[in-house]
Amino acid sequence: MKKINIGLIGFGNVGSGVIKILNERKAFLSAKIGIDINIKKICDKDISSKRKIKIDKALLTRDPKAIIEDPQIDIVVELMGGIHPAKEYISQALAKGKNIVTANKALLAQEGRVLLALARDRGKNIYFEASVGAGIPIIKSLREGLVANKFSSVFGILNGTSNYVLSQMSSFSCSFNEALQEAKAEGFAEKDPTLDIEGIDSAHKLVLLTYLCFGKLVSMDDIFTEGISRISLADVNYAKEMGFEIKLLSIAKKESGELEVRVHPTLIPDTHLLSTVSGIFNAIYVSSDLAGDLVFYGPGAGQSCAASAVVSDLVDLTNDIKAGLFRSTLDTVEDKSIKKLRKIDEIESRYYIRFMAKDQPGILAKIAGVLAKFKISIATVAQKERKKAQFVPIVMIIHEAKEKNLRAALKVIDNLNIIDENSVAIRIEEL
Ligand SMILES: NC(=O)c1ccc[n+]([C@@H]2O[C@H](COP(=O)([O-])OP(=O)(O)OC[C@H]3O[C@@H](n4cnc5c(N)ncnc54)[C@H](OP(=O)(O)O)[C@@H]3O)[C@@H](O)[C@H]2O)c1
């Protein structure tokens, strides 16, 4: 049987998972594809610590060149994470004529333009299934299963840590900090969870989904990104009373020739499938013109899930090499109907708003008056408590309004002496 040699850089959580699958399912996989996927070298900074899987020590090296410069290695699997030196290693490997598999969404979001162009120039490919939704085969589905479709929107719950925190707040009425501590204790949040909680990881993944759905490689600066750290338990509960769940949503949406790309906490009707996605699970809701609306759902992180996706890429690349095919990763076709990216100021949305206002007669009329000046009309409003002469929450849903009008109105309202703290405004998506 023919064999394909692979070299792995990054023998950590996912890397170990990949080696485990390739070892334990060697016969199973080669029976399926007719080629033996052979692990030729494994590189990591640390090759002395004991790992949970058995491995021939002769395969281990600290020197990435032992992989990048080995002419017998066909595919380099980058699972070390981070931008540098991962970018340099991938560039050097492409230059040496190797195909690449990576799970590194941060790298692709930041340096994808350079790396994908380099791959195309070299006639090589970069596969990245594990970089969005771990084991959920969303990238393959968008590229292959839905190849004939044009897309109007993609909405994703793409970060397990944030979703776990919001789910805990909603289900167990705990504060943001309590939920985050629990996520850390359960191993669902990093020691420093900034990338997850502030929406940056979700934005990295949205860059890739936008590229696959609309053929546009947007930059991180193009994506309006707001995390969940300002979401309070009060807002989660008030939203619930009004029939909504709050989710950190990644959105790429085409409307009137413009594309919106944004990540932020969003109220979703509790009747929608995405509102039921809880804990560390991910879901991606895609609207396509031929196949209709589709939901992809599953665990969005974890060793075996991510490794499953990496092995799927390895099998695809092996099949490509076997067939002598070069399928460019740049085979997305730009949606020319999109004339520009819509700035966050220009988006129109319904909003949930909470003011902390003095409990006295005429307050609501004052707030409504300012909103009306900015052409914003109220759909529903409720005062949540009664505490004479103190500040109480006033919660409202407003009809569709332009973001910049709403922000301008809130600036005026927040400066009134009847208002205690900055108001909270959360966008609503009807999906
Ligand atoms: N974990 C998941 O569920 C998941 C899911 C989807 C995608 N991903 C992506 O998969 C990638 C790997 O994630 P992971 O969770 O496996 O991370 P990890 O456990 O930290 O593994 C990375 C490994 O690479 C090593 N490494 C770092 N820099 C290196 C270098 N310059 N040369 C050689 N080895 C180096 C690390 O060593 P040290 O520890 O000594 O630095 C570590 O052993 C990341 O891009 C991540 O975003 C992860």
XYZ file of C-alpha atoms and ligand atoms in Angstrom:
479
model
C 0.000 0.000 0.000
C 1.166 3.524 -0.819
C 1.835 5.874 2.043
C 1.656 9.592 2.742
C 4.132 10.967 5.254
C 3.046 13.612 7.682
C 4.930 15.782 10.154
C 3.200 17.322 13.155
C 4.325 20.570 14.781
C 2.621 21.049 18.169
C 2.201 17.891 20.246
C -0.268 19.372 22.730
C -3.926 18.719 23.343
C -5.168 18.468 19.740
C -1.844 17.168 18.390
C -1.941 14.239 20.827
C -5.539 13.567 19.788
C -4.510 13.380 16.137
C -1.647 10.970 16.857
C -3.990 8.826 18.955
C -6.529 8.542 16.117
C -3.855 7.840 13.497
C -2.377 5.116 15.694
C -5.570 3.499 16.915
C -7.466 3.720 13.600
C -4.588 3.077 11.219
C -6.114 -0.030 9.629
C -9.615 1.469 9.643
C -8.462 4.595 7.802
C -6.226 2.872 5.293
C -9.059 0.437 4.489
C -11.207 3.489 3.738
C -8.771 5.488 1.626
C -6.367 2.861 0.329
C -3.340 4.807 1.547
C -1.391 4.581 4.762
C -1.113 7.902 6.627
C 2.303 7.578 8.201
C 3.550 9.779 11.067
C 7.140 10.583 10.088
C 8.082 13.204 12.710
C 6.557 15.067 15.643
C 7.964 18.389 16.778
C 7.269 20.111 20.091
C 9.177 22.387 22.439
C 8.783 19.753 25.097
C 9.618 16.203 24.075
C 10.533 14.844 27.479
C 7.256 15.098 29.443
C 5.214 11.922 29.619
C 2.086 11.982 27.484
C -0.966 9.780 27.726
C -0.339 8.108 24.378
C 2.321 5.617 23.369
C 4.759 6.935 20.823
C 8.050 5.834 19.334
C 10.537 8.299 20.904
C 12.563 8.336 17.686
C 9.742 10.285 16.047
C 10.124 13.215 18.436
C 12.169 16.315 17.730
C 12.483 19.870 18.999
C 13.633 21.056 15.593
C 10.837 22.122 13.183
C 13.347 21.973 10.291
C 13.408 18.198 10.722
C 9.854 18.318 9.359
C 9.868 21.372 7.114
C 13.028 20.328 5.276
C 12.357 16.612 5.047
C 11.633 15.961 1.334
C 9.739 12.789 2.224
C 7.118 14.623 4.240
C 4.033 15.445 2.139
C 1.801 17.166 4.695
C 2.702 19.415 7.627
C 0.135 19.572 10.413
C 0.458 22.792 12.424
C -1.150 22.454 15.852
C 1.062 24.700 17.952
C -1.274 27.722 17.834
C -0.364 31.426 17.946
C 0.799 33.679 15.138
C 4.609 33.469 15.369
C 6.435 31.287 14.575
C 3.439 29.304 13.222
C 3.188 31.678 10.246
C 6.880 31.291 9.425
C 6.788 27.503 9.760
C 3.755 27.232 7.453
C 5.297 29.628 4.916
C 8.558 27.676 4.901
C 6.718 24.357 4.566
C 4.662 25.686 1.616
C 7.864 26.945 0.013
C 9.249 23.431 0.361
C 6.222 22.076 -1.526
C 4.214 20.712 1.375
C 0.469 20.824 1.927
C -0.759 22.130 5.240
C -3.390 21.211 7.807
C -3.989 23.656 10.622
C -6.599 24.383 13.302
C -5.211 27.852 13.911
C -8.115 30.275 13.403
C -6.226 33.191 14.946
C -3.411 32.771 12.419
C -5.740 32.371 9.437
C -7.867 35.354 10.489
C -4.794 37.547 10.787
C -2.477 36.172 8.104
C -4.821 34.150 5.880
C -4.437 36.485 2.910
C -0.658 35.968 2.791
C -0.704 32.253 3.542
C -3.498 31.315 1.154
C -1.867 33.323 -1.645
C 1.440 31.593 -0.962
C -0.300 28.202 -1.078
C -1.900 29.080 -4.407
C 1.408 30.268 -5.869
C 3.017 27.006 -4.832
C 0.126 24.879 -6.112
C -0.424 23.593 -2.589
C -3.311 23.640 -0.193
C -4.156 24.683 3.355
C -6.988 22.793 5.032
C -8.480 24.125 8.252
C -11.633 22.204 9.211
C -10.896 22.180 12.960
C -10.585 25.953 13.106
C -14.351 26.583 13.275
C -16.665 24.467 15.424
C -13.933 21.833 16.053
C -15.490 18.527 14.934
C -18.579 20.060 13.261
C -17.889 19.613 9.527
C -18.987 23.154 8.691
C -16.109 24.063 6.391
C -16.445 20.943 4.283
C -20.212 21.460 4.170
C -19.880 25.054 2.967
C -17.158 24.227 0.432
C -18.540 20.959 -0.869
C -22.026 20.019 0.328
C -23.365 23.498 -0.426
C -21.088 24.289 -3.374
C -23.964 25.269 -5.682
C -25.520 27.658 -3.181
C -25.386 31.383 -2.653
C -25.676 32.539 0.923
C -27.594 35.420 2.445
C -26.480 35.047 6.055
C -24.580 32.980 8.553
C -25.153 33.212 12.294
C -22.922 31.328 14.688
C -22.570 30.528 18.344
C -18.871 29.885 17.900
C -17.314 30.132 21.330
C -17.989 27.434 23.909
C -16.631 29.420 26.861
C -18.925 32.404 26.316
C -21.873 30.177 25.610
C -21.230 28.215 28.796
C -21.108 31.422 30.858
C -24.337 32.799 29.345
C -26.096 29.442 29.715
C -25.118 29.184 33.387
C -26.374 32.720 34.032
C -29.661 31.929 32.325
C -30.246 28.475 33.832
C -28.959 29.004 37.377
C -29.360 32.754 37.912
C -25.694 33.277 38.693
C -23.651 36.389 38.054
C -21.208 36.735 35.162
C -18.246 36.334 37.545
C -19.702 33.266 39.251
C -20.393 31.642 35.875
C -16.890 32.440 34.627
C -15.281 30.982 37.773
C -17.298 27.833 37.264
C -16.232 27.648 33.609
C -12.602 27.845 34.779
C -13.142 25.175 37.422
C -14.718 22.863 34.821
C -11.831 23.433 32.388
C -14.076 25.290 29.909
C -12.226 28.613 30.247
C -8.551 29.510 30.036
C -6.803 31.162 32.984
C -6.929 34.348 30.914
C -10.245 34.032 29.073
C -10.075 37.440 27.319
C -9.982 36.062 23.760
C -13.125 34.020 24.387
C -15.117 36.373 26.588
C -14.404 39.519 24.577
C -15.551 37.916 21.319
C -12.133 37.847 19.640
C -12.071 34.078 19.110
C -15.587 34.291 17.634
C -14.428 37.064 15.311
C -11.481 34.928 14.135
C -13.941 32.200 13.194
C -16.298 34.682 11.562
C -13.483 35.811 9.240
C -13.305 32.219 7.965
C -17.069 31.706 7.651
C -17.439 35.018 5.796
C -14.686 33.947 3.425
C -16.361 30.614 2.733
C -19.903 31.985 2.370
C -19.243 35.248 0.530
C -15.728 34.833 -0.896
C -14.552 37.898 1.000
C -11.525 37.715 3.250
C -12.408 40.492 5.701
C -9.910 41.677 8.280
C -10.383 41.620 12.034
C -10.726 45.419 11.904
C -13.740 45.038 9.617
C -15.603 43.024 12.251
C -17.397 44.955 14.956
C -16.564 42.936 18.072
C -18.137 43.221 21.514
C -17.872 40.543 24.190
C -20.131 39.419 27.012
C -18.287 40.880 30.011
C -20.836 43.688 30.442
C -23.846 41.353 30.442
C -25.511 41.342 33.846
C -27.739 38.736 35.393
C -30.519 41.343 35.470
C -30.375 41.682 31.679
C -30.361 37.918 31.198
C -33.447 37.628 33.398
C -35.364 40.584 31.925
C -34.646 39.298 28.406
C -35.973 35.904 29.457
C -39.201 37.422 30.823
C -39.672 39.038 27.414
C -39.185 35.746 25.542
C -35.479 35.980 24.612
C -32.152 34.318 25.400
C -28.893 36.260 25.226
C -26.198 34.622 23.080
C -22.813 35.769 21.821
C -23.612 35.699 18.112
C -21.234 35.944 15.157
C -23.126 37.425 12.246
C -22.350 37.808 8.546
C -25.438 39.087 6.787
C -26.006 40.412 3.280
C -28.608 43.107 2.826
C -29.215 45.521 -0.050
C -25.775 44.950 -1.534
C -23.975 45.470 1.765
C -22.404 42.960 4.129
C -22.588 43.235 7.909
C -19.901 41.376 9.872
C -20.233 41.625 13.628
C -19.860 39.719 16.895
C -21.824 40.809 19.956
C -24.249 39.676 22.627
C -27.626 39.295 20.955
C -31.184 38.659 22.078
C -32.608 35.668 20.197
C -36.294 34.655 20.458
C -36.576 31.684 22.801
C -38.544 29.863 20.106
C -35.515 29.778 17.783
C -33.294 26.699 17.626
C -30.141 28.731 18.360
C -31.586 29.876 21.706
C -31.514 26.256 22.908
C -27.796 25.808 22.213
C -26.347 25.702 25.691
C -23.125 24.984 27.556
C -19.968 24.512 25.532
C -21.865 23.613 22.379
C -21.536 25.530 19.122
C -24.078 26.007 16.359
C -23.983 27.607 12.944
C -27.171 28.666 11.193
C -26.713 29.163 7.466
C -29.255 30.616 5.026
C -28.634 29.360 1.508
C -30.714 29.857 -1.628
C -30.986 26.223 -2.777
C -30.678 24.069 0.347
C -32.600 26.546 2.524
C -31.868 27.247 6.178
C -29.518 24.744 7.802
C -28.227 24.314 11.332
C -24.911 22.654 12.201
C -24.591 21.754 15.863
C -22.102 20.005 18.129
C -19.317 20.352 20.701
C -17.144 23.295 19.648
C -13.955 22.249 21.399
C -12.207 19.236 22.871
C -9.355 16.965 21.966
C -11.195 14.247 20.079
C -13.583 16.622 18.246
C -10.819 18.872 16.971
C -8.593 15.900 16.153
C -11.454 14.288 14.229
C -11.590 17.374 11.983
C -7.800 17.420 11.531
C -7.827 13.765 10.449
C -10.662 14.527 8.031
C -8.422 17.193 6.439
C -5.547 14.721 6.300
C -7.744 12.215 4.486
C -8.953 14.893 2.036
C -5.417 15.991 1.289
C -4.285 12.396 0.941
C -7.071 11.787 -1.569
C -6.094 14.974 -3.443
C -2.467 13.900 -3.591
C -3.487 10.387 -4.667
C -5.606 11.819 -7.477
C -2.939 14.350 -8.443
C -5.435 17.128 -7.770
C -4.821 20.669 -6.718
C -7.992 22.163 -5.318
C -7.174 25.702 -4.338
C -8.233 26.840 -0.911
C -8.962 30.032 -2.783
C -11.720 28.304 -4.706
C -14.350 30.528 -3.096
C -15.960 32.922 -5.543
C -16.410 36.491 -4.443
C -20.041 37.563 -4.167
C -19.969 40.544 -6.497
C -23.436 41.650 -5.412
C -21.776 42.892 -2.211
C -20.711 46.458 -2.888
C -19.405 47.350 0.546
C -19.144 46.380 4.190
C -21.768 48.088 6.325
C -20.333 49.951 9.316
C -21.883 49.220 12.702
C -23.282 52.785 12.872
C -25.356 52.081 9.790
C -26.942 48.789 10.831
C -30.621 48.713 11.706
C -31.885 46.511 14.467
C -34.444 46.172 17.195
C -32.851 46.666 20.622
C -33.375 45.721 24.223
C -32.542 48.714 26.425
C -32.243 49.031 30.200
C -32.072 52.392 31.936
C -31.527 52.935 35.626
C -33.842 55.877 36.216
C -35.290 57.769 39.162
C -38.611 56.394 40.311
C -40.700 59.521 39.906
C -43.607 60.677 37.705
C -42.834 61.859 34.175
C -39.549 59.977 33.783
C -40.796 57.653 31.069
C -42.168 60.593 29.094
C -38.755 62.287 29.276
C -36.945 59.196 27.973
C -39.557 58.597 25.272
C -39.268 62.251 24.235
C -35.529 61.982 23.625
C -35.946 58.704 21.738
C -38.651 60.266 19.536
C -36.309 63.145 18.646
C -33.976 60.522 17.174
C -36.848 58.790 15.328
C -36.845 55.815 17.686
C -40.147 54.290 18.694
C -40.808 52.038 21.662
C -42.404 48.599 21.165
C -42.757 47.564 24.821
C -41.703 49.062 28.127
C -41.759 47.931 31.751
C -40.570 49.373 35.050
C -39.172 46.469 36.978
C -39.341 47.652 40.616
C -40.815 50.474 42.716
C -38.444 52.316 45.026
C -39.612 55.864 45.517
C -36.851 58.461 45.054
C -34.361 55.767 44.130
C -33.107 54.431 40.813
C -35.056 51.550 39.277
C -34.618 49.572 36.071
C -36.747 50.571 33.101
C -36.585 47.944 30.408
C -37.780 48.441 26.854
C -37.741 46.906 23.410
C -37.575 49.397 20.585
C -38.641 48.999 16.962
C -36.011 48.901 14.199
C -33.642 51.829 14.607
C -30.344 52.872 13.125
C -27.452 52.154 15.501
C -26.014 55.654 15.217
C -29.401 57.219 16.093
C -29.761 54.956 19.087
C -26.239 55.703 20.336
C -26.844 59.431 19.967
C -30.145 59.196 21.849
C -28.596 57.144 24.662
C -25.808 59.693 25.035
C -28.401 62.401 25.649
C -30.473 60.226 27.991
C -27.451 59.063 30.002
C -26.599 62.695 30.700
C -30.015 63.452 32.215
C -29.966 63.860 36.000
C -32.758 61.283 36.291
C -30.411 58.561 35.057
C -27.992 56.815 37.386
C -25.623 54.744 35.267
C -24.926 54.217 31.557
C -27.805 52.476 29.880
C -27.426 48.995 28.437
C -28.447 48.347 24.816
C -28.380 44.868 23.293
C -29.233 44.155 19.665
C -32.032 41.739 18.809
C -31.912 39.294 15.899
C -35.172 37.724 14.779
C -33.274 35.183 12.619
N -8.262 22.629 22.050
C -9.294 22.649 21.255
O -10.382 22.159 21.581
C -9.173 23.270 19.886
C -10.276 23.240 19.022
C -10.159 23.777 17.741
C -8.967 24.357 17.361
N -7.910 24.408 18.233
C -6.655 25.029 17.780
O -5.670 24.000 17.708
C -4.391 24.548 17.972
C -3.717 23.757 19.103
O -4.515 23.855 20.253
P -4.219 22.947 21.549
O -5.406 23.086 22.402
O -3.764 21.599 21.143
O -2.997 23.767 22.193
P -1.876 23.203 23.187
O -2.403 22.088 24.009
O -1.289 24.396 23.862
O -0.777 22.577 22.194
C 0.160 23.318 21.491
C 1.488 22.574 21.592
O 2.419 23.199 20.704
C 3.633 23.426 21.437
N 4.346 24.553 20.857
C 4.077 25.878 21.010
N 4.973 26.619 20.329
C 5.814 25.741 19.738
C 6.948 25.898 18.888
N 7.408 27.100 18.557
N 7.587 24.791 18.447
C 7.136 23.570 18.807
N 6.073 23.353 19.606
C 5.405 24.430 20.048
C 3.158 23.699 22.832
O 4.209 23.569 23.741
P 4.163 24.442 25.122
O 2.926 24.011 25.821
O 5.427 24.074 25.779
O 4.100 25.900 24.694
C 2.086 22.644 22.999
O 2.631 21.394 23.339
C -4.611 26.030 18.281
O -4.414 26.792 17.112
C -6.072 26.081 18.703
O -6.677 27.340 18.452
C -7.989 23.869 19.487
